[in-house]
PDB file of C-alpha atoms in Angstrom:
ATOM      1  CA  UNK A 791      -0.929 -17.523  75.202  1.00 68.00           C
ATOM      2  CA  UNK A 792       2.839 -17.552  75.491  1.00 80.00           C
ATOM      3  CA  UNK A 793       4.685 -18.302  72.289  1.00 93.00           C
ATOM      4  CA  UNK A 794       8.228 -19.272  71.383  1.00 96.00           C
ATOM      5  CA  UNK A 795      10.534 -16.338  71.984  1.00 97.00           C
ATOM      6  CA  UNK A 796      13.660 -15.876  69.913  1.00 98.00           C
ATOM      7  CA  UNK A 797      16.346 -13.282  70.417  1.00 97.00           C
ATOM      8  CA  UNK A 798      17.745 -11.261  68.919  1.00 98.00           C
ATOM      9  CA  UNK A 799      15.291 -10.724  66.077  1.00 97.00           C
ATOM     10  CA  UNK A 800      17.949  -9.178  63.897  1.00 97.00           C
ATOM     11  CA  UNK A 801      21.700  -9.560  64.010  1.00 97.00           C
ATOM     12  CA  UNK A 802      24.415  -8.172  61.780  1.00 98.00           C
ATOM     13  CA  UNK A 803      27.906  -9.644  61.956  1.00 98.00           C
ATOM     14  CA  UNK A 804      31.121  -9.524  59.997  1.00 97.00           C
ATOM     15  CA  UNK A 805      32.760 -12.545  58.414  1.00 97.00           C
ATOM     16  CA  UNK A 806      34.690 -14.707  60.880  1.00 97.00           C
ATOM     17  CA  UNK A 807      32.813 -13.290  63.858  1.00 98.00           C
ATOM     18  CA  UNK A 808      30.677 -15.343  66.225  1.00 98.00           C
ATOM     19  CA  UNK A 809      26.967 -15.109  66.965  1.00 98.00           C
ATOM     20  CA  UNK A 810      24.650 -16.598  69.533  1.00 98.00           C
ATOM     21  CA  UNK A 811      20.921 -17.025  69.042  1.00 98.00           C
ATOM     22  CA  UNK A 812      18.591 -17.757  71.906  1.00 98.00           C
ATOM     23  CA  UNK A 813      15.294 -19.592  72.009  1.00 98.00           C
ATOM     24  CA  UNK A 814      12.799 -19.714  74.853  1.00 97.00           C
ATOM     25  CA  UNK A 815      10.230 -22.455  74.286  1.00 95.00           C
ATOM     26  CA  UNK A 816       6.613 -22.370  75.322  1.00 94.00           C
ATOM     27  CA  UNK A 817       6.309 -23.166  79.045  1.00 93.00           C
ATOM     28  CA  UNK A 818       6.209 -26.945  79.701  1.00 88.00           C
ATOM     29  CA  UNK A 819       7.590 -27.715  76.256  1.00 88.00           C
ATOM     30  CA  UNK A 820      10.642 -29.925  76.576  1.00 86.00           C
ATOM     31  CA  UNK A 821      11.661 -30.282  72.940  1.00 87.00           C
ATOM     32  CA  UNK A 822      13.415 -27.672  70.826  1.00 90.00           C
ATOM     33  CA  UNK A 823      14.252 -27.700  67.128  1.00 91.00           C
ATOM     34  CA  UNK A 824      16.489 -25.333  65.184  1.00 95.00           C
ATOM     35  CA  UNK A 825      16.020 -24.596  61.487  1.00 95.00           C
ATOM     36  CA  UNK A 826      17.915 -22.434  59.015  1.00 96.00           C
ATOM     37  CA  UNK A 827      16.080 -20.858  56.091  1.00 96.00           C
ATOM     38  CA  UNK A 828      18.020 -19.069  53.387  1.00 95.00           C
ATOM     39  CA  UNK A 829      16.364 -16.627  50.976  1.00 92.00           C
ATOM     40  CA  UNK A 830      13.829 -18.438  48.815  1.00 90.00           C
ATOM     41  CA  UNK A 831      14.672 -21.788  50.369  1.00 92.00           C
ATOM     42  CA  UNK A 832      12.797 -24.279  52.495  1.00 92.00           C
ATOM     43  CA  UNK A 833      13.618 -24.587  56.205  1.00 92.00           C
ATOM     44  CA  UNK A 834      16.629 -26.840  56.760  1.00 92.00           C
ATOM     45  CA  UNK A 835      16.699 -28.882  59.940  1.00 90.00           C
ATOM     46  CA  UNK A 836      19.811 -28.214  62.012  1.00 94.00           C
ATOM     47  CA  UNK A 837      19.451 -29.921  65.366  1.00 91.00           C
ATOM     48  CA  UNK A 838      16.927 -30.903  68.018  1.00 89.00           C
ATOM     49  CA  UNK A 839      16.924 -31.418  71.767  1.00 89.00           C
ATOM     50  CA  UNK A 840      14.646 -33.399  74.033  1.00 85.00           C
ATOM     51  CA  UNK A 841      14.853 -33.023  77.799  1.00 86.00           C
ATOM     52  CA  UNK A 842      18.154 -31.161  77.525  1.00 89.00           C
ATOM     53  CA  UNK A 843      19.803 -33.895  75.495  1.00 89.00           C
ATOM     54  CA  UNK A 844      20.623 -33.670  71.814  1.00 88.00           C
ATOM     55  CA  UNK A 845      18.095 -35.738  69.954  1.00 84.00           C
ATOM     56  CA  UNK A 846      18.928 -35.474  66.275  1.00 83.00           C
ATOM     57  CA  UNK A 847      21.327 -33.667  64.018  1.00 86.00           C
ATOM     58  CA  UNK A 848      20.675 -32.445  60.549  1.00 87.00           C
ATOM     59  CA  UNK A 849      22.754 -30.294  58.249  1.00 85.00           C
ATOM     60  CA  UNK A 850      24.408 -28.317  61.008  1.00 92.00           C
ATOM     61  CA  UNK A 851      27.951 -27.138  60.156  1.00 95.00           C
ATOM     62  CA  UNK A 852      30.762 -28.080  62.515  1.00 95.00           C
ATOM     63  CA  UNK A 853      31.199 -24.350  63.174  1.00 97.00           C
ATOM     64  CA  UNK A 854      27.803 -24.355  64.857  1.00 97.00           C
ATOM     65  CA  UNK A 855      26.962 -25.788  68.232  1.00 96.00           C
ATOM     66  CA  UNK A 856      23.847 -25.762  70.330  1.00 97.00           C
ATOM     67  CA  UNK A 857      22.579 -26.836  73.696  1.00 96.00           C
ATOM     68  CA  UNK A 858      19.447 -26.900  75.766  1.00 95.00           C
ATOM     69  CA  UNK A 859      19.700 -25.657  79.319  1.00 96.00           C
ATOM     70  CA  UNK A 860      18.052 -26.749  82.559  1.00 95.00           C
ATOM     71  CA  UNK A 861      15.241 -24.226  82.070  1.00 94.00           C
ATOM     72  CA  UNK A 862      14.703 -25.701  78.569  1.00 94.00           C
ATOM     73  CA  UNK A 863      15.823 -22.628  76.702  1.00 96.00           C
ATOM     74  CA  UNK A 864      18.266 -23.289  73.916  1.00 97.00           C
ATOM     75  CA  UNK A 865      21.163 -21.420  72.351  1.00 98.00           C
ATOM     76  CA  UNK A 866      22.672 -21.794  68.914  1.00 98.00           C
ATOM     77  CA  UNK A 867      26.284 -20.710  68.753  1.00 98.00           C
ATOM     78  CA  UNK A 868      27.814 -19.925  65.372  1.00 98.00           C
ATOM     79  CA  UNK A 869      31.501 -19.259  64.917  1.00 97.00           C
ATOM     80  CA  UNK A 870      33.718 -18.252  61.994  1.00 97.00           C
ATOM     81  CA  UNK A 871      30.692 -16.823  60.277  1.00 98.00           C
ATOM     82  CA  UNK A 872      30.544 -16.991  56.506  1.00 97.00           C
ATOM     83  CA  UNK A 873      28.469 -15.005  54.043  1.00 97.00           C
ATOM     84  CA  UNK A 874      26.416 -18.137  53.375  1.00 96.00           C
ATOM     85  CA  UNK A 875      25.282 -18.222  56.977  1.00 97.00           C
ATOM     86  CA  UNK A 876      23.052 -15.235  56.316  1.00 97.00           C
ATOM     87  CA  UNK A 877      19.563 -16.604  56.834  1.00 97.00           C
ATOM     88  CA  UNK A 878      16.507 -16.713  59.022  1.00 97.00           C
ATOM     89  CA  UNK A 879      16.997 -19.043  61.957  1.00 98.00           C
ATOM     90  CA  UNK A 880      13.844 -20.519  63.407  1.00 97.00           C
ATOM     91  CA  UNK A 881      13.401 -22.231  66.692  1.00 96.00           C
ATOM     92  CA  UNK A 882      10.387 -24.449  67.340  1.00 93.00           C
ATOM     93  CA  UNK A 883       9.213 -26.161  70.473  1.00 91.00           C
ATOM     94  CA  UNK A 884       6.883 -29.007  71.249  1.00 86.00           C
ATOM     95  CA  UNK A 885       5.834 -31.125  74.182  1.00 80.00           C
ATOM     96  CA  UNK A 886       7.691 -34.384  73.876  1.00 66.00           C
ATOM     97  CA  UNK A 887       5.540 -36.036  76.472  1.00 47.00           C
ATOM     98  CA  UNK A 888       2.649 -35.765  74.080  1.00 45.00           C
ATOM     99  CA  UNK A 889       4.561 -37.812  71.628  1.00 39.00           C
ATOM    100  CA  UNK A 890       7.506 -36.015  70.157  1.00 43.00           C
ATOM    101  CA  UNK A 891       6.388 -35.256  66.663  1.00 57.00           C
ATOM    102  CA  UNK A 892       3.188 -33.422  67.298  1.00 63.00           C
ATOM    103  CA  UNK A 893       2.463 -29.801  66.677  1.00 79.00           C
ATOM    104  CA  UNK A 894       5.579 -27.681  66.449  1.00 86.00           C
ATOM    105  CA  UNK A 895       5.265 -24.091  67.565  1.00 91.00           C
ATOM    106  CA  UNK A 896       7.664 -21.818  65.739  1.00 94.00           C
ATOM    107  CA  UNK A 897       9.141 -18.545  66.863  1.00 96.00           C
ATOM    108  CA  UNK A 898       9.298 -15.432  64.703  1.00 95.00           C
ATOM    109  CA  UNK A 899      12.877 -16.194  63.772  1.00 96.00           C
ATOM    110  CA  UNK A 900      16.216 -14.454  64.087  1.00 98.00           C
ATOM    111  CA  UNK A 901      17.529 -12.857  60.927  1.00 97.00           C
ATOM    112  CA  UNK A 902      21.299 -13.093  60.696  1.00 98.00           C
ATOM    113  CA  UNK A 903      23.129 -10.988  58.155  1.00 98.00           C
ATOM    114  CA  UNK A 904      26.816 -11.635  57.633  1.00 98.00           C
ATOM    115  CA  UNK A 905      28.731  -8.859  55.883  1.00 96.00           C
TER     116      UNK A 905
ATOM    117  CA  UNK B1359      12.387 -41.069  56.983  1.00 59.00           C
ATOM    118  CA  UNK B1360       9.583 -40.783  54.494  1.00 67.00           C
ATOM    119  CA  UNK B1361      10.429 -38.450  51.636  1.00 84.00           C
ATOM    120  CA  UNK B1362       7.634 -36.165  50.536  1.00 91.00           C
ATOM    121  CA  UNK B1363       6.871 -34.766  47.095  1.00 94.00           C
ATOM    122  CA  UNK B1364       4.561 -31.831  46.469  1.00 96.00           C
ATOM    123  CA  UNK B1365       3.840 -29.593  43.483  1.00 96.00           C
ATOM    124  CA  UNK B1366       6.138 -26.591  43.462  1.00 96.00           C
ATOM    125  CA  UNK B1367       3.380 -24.072  42.863  1.00 97.00           C
ATOM    126  CA  UNK B1368      -0.352 -23.695  42.420  1.00 97.00           C
ATOM    127  CA  UNK B1369      -2.599 -20.828  41.425  1.00 97.00           C
ATOM    128  CA  UNK B1370      -6.167 -20.297  42.510  1.00 97.00           C
ATOM    129  CA  UNK B1371      -8.829 -17.602  42.716  1.00 97.00           C
ATOM    130  CA  UNK B1372     -10.594 -16.260  45.732  1.00 97.00           C
ATOM    131  CA  UNK B1373     -13.543 -18.365  46.818  1.00 97.00           C
ATOM    132  CA  UNK B1374     -12.305 -21.552  45.203  1.00 97.00           C
ATOM    133  CA  UNK B1375     -11.435 -24.777  46.965  1.00 97.00           C
ATOM    134  CA  UNK B1376      -7.766 -25.692  46.750  1.00 98.00           C
ATOM    135  CA  UNK B1377      -6.413 -29.211  47.032  1.00 98.00           C
ATOM    136  CA  UNK B1378      -2.685 -29.795  47.495  1.00 97.00           C
ATOM    137  CA  UNK B1379      -1.488 -33.371  47.269  1.00 97.00           C
ATOM    138  CA  UNK B1380       1.637 -34.731  48.911  1.00 96.00           C
ATOM    139  CA  UNK B1381       3.205 -38.063  47.967  1.00 95.00           C
ATOM    140  CA  UNK B1382       4.957 -40.100  50.650  1.00 92.00           C
ATOM    141  CA  UNK B1383       5.387 -43.557  49.178  1.00 92.00           C
ATOM    142  CA  UNK B1384       7.612 -44.952  51.918  1.00 89.00           C
ATOM    143  CA  UNK B1385       5.560 -43.774  54.874  1.00 89.00           C
ATOM    144  CA  UNK B1386       6.060 -45.985  57.923  1.00 86.00           C
ATOM    145  CA  UNK B1387       3.367 -47.542  60.051  1.00 87.00           C
ATOM    146  CA  UNK B1388       3.967 -45.144  62.938  1.00 82.00           C
ATOM    147  CA  UNK B1389       4.169 -42.030  60.798  1.00 85.00           C
ATOM    148  CA  UNK B1390       1.677 -39.200  60.999  1.00 87.00           C
ATOM    149  CA  UNK B1391       1.151 -36.587  58.308  1.00 90.00           C
ATOM    150  CA  UNK B1392       1.273 -32.931  59.253  1.00 91.00           C
ATOM    151  CA  UNK B1393       0.817 -29.801  57.180  1.00 94.00           C
ATOM    152  CA  UNK B1394       2.292 -26.386  57.872  1.00 95.00           C
ATOM    153  CA  UNK B1395       1.704 -22.959  56.349  1.00 97.00           C
ATOM    154  CA  UNK B1396       4.415 -20.353  56.042  1.00 97.00           C
ATOM    155  CA  UNK B1397       4.163 -16.673  55.162  1.00 96.00           C
ATOM    156  CA  UNK B1398       7.281 -14.761  54.055  1.00 92.00           C
ATOM    157  CA  UNK B1399       9.707 -14.067  56.887  1.00 90.00           C
ATOM    158  CA  UNK B1400       7.500 -15.831  59.419  1.00 93.00           C
ATOM    159  CA  UNK B1401       7.839 -19.184  61.141  1.00 94.00           C
ATOM    160  CA  UNK B1402       5.760 -22.076  59.802  1.00 94.00           C
ATOM    161  CA  UNK B1403       2.351 -22.501  61.380  1.00 94.00           C
ATOM    162  CA  UNK B1404       0.628 -25.823  62.082  1.00 92.00           C
ATOM    163  CA  UNK B1405      -2.487 -26.406  59.997  1.00 94.00           C
ATOM    164  CA  UNK B1406      -3.606 -29.988  60.474  1.00 93.00           C
ATOM    165  CA  UNK B1407      -2.388 -33.486  61.308  1.00 91.00           C
ATOM    166  CA  UNK B1408      -3.761 -36.925  60.551  1.00 92.00           C
ATOM    167  CA  UNK B1409      -3.004 -40.633  60.403  1.00 91.00           C
ATOM    168  CA  UNK B1410      -5.689 -42.067  58.144  1.00 91.00           C
ATOM    169  CA  UNK B1411      -9.033 -41.336  56.495  1.00 90.00           C
ATOM    170  CA  UNK B1412     -10.194 -37.768  56.971  1.00 95.00           C
ATOM    171  CA  UNK B1413      -9.473 -35.054  59.482  1.00 95.00           C
ATOM    172  CA  UNK B1414     -11.203 -31.691  59.524  1.00 96.00           C
ATOM    173  CA  UNK B1415     -10.655 -28.591  61.594  1.00 95.00           C
ATOM    174  CA  UNK B1416     -11.760 -24.990  61.344  1.00 94.00           C
ATOM    175  CA  UNK B1417      -9.313 -24.116  58.589  1.00 94.00           C
ATOM    176  CA  UNK B1418      -8.724 -27.237  56.482  1.00 97.00           C
ATOM    177  CA  UNK B1419      -9.407 -30.876  55.789  1.00 98.00           C
ATOM    178  CA  UNK B1420      -6.880 -33.626  55.330  1.00 97.00           C
ATOM    179  CA  UNK B1421      -7.700 -36.655  53.229  1.00 97.00           C
ATOM    180  CA  UNK B1422      -5.561 -39.766  53.557  1.00 97.00           C
ATOM    181  CA  UNK B1423      -6.307 -42.842  51.430  1.00 96.00           C
ATOM    182  CA  UNK B1424      -6.173 -46.339  52.836  1.00 96.00           C
ATOM    183  CA  UNK B1425      -2.641 -47.020  51.589  1.00 95.00           C
ATOM    184  CA  UNK B1426      -1.430 -43.724  53.166  1.00 95.00           C
ATOM    185  CA  UNK B1427       1.059 -43.193  50.350  1.00 95.00           C
ATOM    186  CA  UNK B1428      -0.335 -39.747  49.706  1.00 96.00           C
ATOM    187  CA  UNK B1429      -2.397 -37.101  51.426  1.00 96.00           C
ATOM    188  CA  UNK B1430      -4.398 -34.128  50.248  1.00 97.00           C
ATOM    189  CA  UNK B1431      -4.758 -30.852  52.068  1.00 98.00           C
ATOM    190  CA  UNK B1432      -8.027 -29.178  51.189  1.00 98.00           C
ATOM    191  CA  UNK B1433      -8.532 -25.461  51.777  1.00 98.00           C
ATOM    192  CA  UNK B1434     -12.167 -24.421  51.324  1.00 95.00           C
ATOM    193  CA  UNK B1435     -12.974 -21.059  49.770  1.00 94.00           C
ATOM    194  CA  UNK B1436      -9.496 -19.572  49.781  1.00 97.00           C
ATOM    195  CA  UNK B1437      -8.888 -15.875  50.184  1.00 97.00           C
ATOM    196  CA  UNK B1438      -5.943 -13.662  49.274  1.00 97.00           C
ATOM    197  CA  UNK B1439      -4.572 -14.166  52.775  1.00 96.00           C
ATOM    198  CA  UNK B1440      -4.125 -17.878  52.078  1.00 97.00           C
ATOM    199  CA  UNK B1441      -1.288 -17.037  49.689  1.00 98.00           C
ATOM    200  CA  UNK B1442       1.625 -18.830  51.328  1.00 97.00           C
ATOM    201  CA  UNK B1443       3.921 -21.840  51.122  1.00 97.00           C
ATOM    202  CA  UNK B1444       2.415 -25.116  52.316  1.00 98.00           C
ATOM    203  CA  UNK B1445       4.571 -27.963  53.616  1.00 95.00           C
ATOM    204  CA  UNK B1446       3.748 -31.607  54.168  1.00 93.00           C
ATOM    205  CA  UNK B1447       5.764 -33.391  56.867  1.00 89.00           C
ATOM    206  CA  UNK B1448       5.779 -37.068  57.707  1.00 86.00           C
ATOM    207  CA  UNK B1449       7.064 -38.446  60.989  1.00 79.00           C
ATOM    208  CA  UNK B1450       6.419 -40.738  63.898  1.00 70.00           C
ATOM    209  CA  UNK B1451       4.770 -39.994  67.200  1.00 57.00           C
ATOM    210  CA  UNK B1452       6.434 -41.436  70.228  1.00 50.00           C
ATOM    211  CA  UNK B1453       7.630 -40.138  73.532  1.00 44.00           C
ATOM    212  CA  UNK B1454      10.970 -38.456  73.050  1.00 49.00           C
ATOM    213  CA  UNK B1455      10.986 -39.353  69.387  1.00 54.00           C
ATOM    214  CA  UNK B1456      11.806 -35.937  68.014  1.00 55.00           C
ATOM    215  CA  UNK B1457      13.357 -37.235  64.851  1.00 59.00           C
ATOM    216  CA  UNK B1458      14.717 -35.173  62.032  1.00 63.00           C
ATOM    217  CA  UNK B1459      11.641 -33.253  61.072  1.00 74.00           C
ATOM    218  CA  UNK B1460      12.451 -32.471  57.482  1.00 78.00           C
ATOM    219  CA  UNK B1461      10.689 -29.831  55.454  1.00 83.00           C
ATOM    220  CA  UNK B1462      10.648 -30.885  51.836  1.00 82.00           C
ATOM    221  CA  UNK B1463      10.043 -28.569  48.942  1.00 89.00           C
ATOM    222  CA  UNK B1464       6.792 -26.863  49.767  1.00 94.00           C
ATOM    223  CA  UNK B1465       3.958 -25.751  47.519  1.00 97.00           C
ATOM    224  CA  UNK B1466       3.661 -22.040  46.854  1.00 97.00           C
ATOM    225  CA  UNK B1467      -0.024 -21.219  46.622  1.00 98.00           C
ATOM    226  CA  UNK B1468      -0.885 -17.957  44.902  1.00 98.00           C
ATOM    227  CA  UNK B1469      -4.469 -16.820  45.353  1.00 97.00           C
ATOM    228  CA  UNK B1470      -5.639 -14.242  42.856  1.00 97.00           C
ATOM    229  CA  UNK B1471      -8.557 -11.822  43.138  1.00 95.00           C
TER     230      UNK B1471
END
């Protein structure tokens, strides 16, 4: 079965550079969530989208922005990168029609390293 | 949003039953309880979800008392491969209601031989 696809899997950037992470949800899933997980930490909710509209915001820095496109894939854009942005970034998708908070399917994550 | 509290860590031995309890004192009427498992450097994986009483699937059982202020994930006969972090999430079902799905501090389960 198709799973959530995240790209790139690994990314190395310098401080103050920009990075873009992409997430392709499971087909027919209309809801996307982004999480950031630092080393030894629990996943921190960043932002979510339902039917291409932003649904909720968590602890997402102003330097970050995200959107969900017409084909339901989502991109997380990060600018002015800082060392503290080094983390695993997970995307999850679900089928909102089922009821929003059901089973989330997570991708393998994108590991961002900021040097 | 209902805040959840879990033990930080637990140890067990292979073949034992493990019970992890999550407290969620301010759970709302529409909230469901969902548990996820996470291995290092992997995305969390859905284990089980319930609203009240008991739910069982092929990997775990979830016990929810009548007042729903806590829930217990039960893993029967754990093996070394069950060593992971376990998270309890509480949130509402509802069309388009994505909500801020917050992962609290999970429970690190260490299974020993």
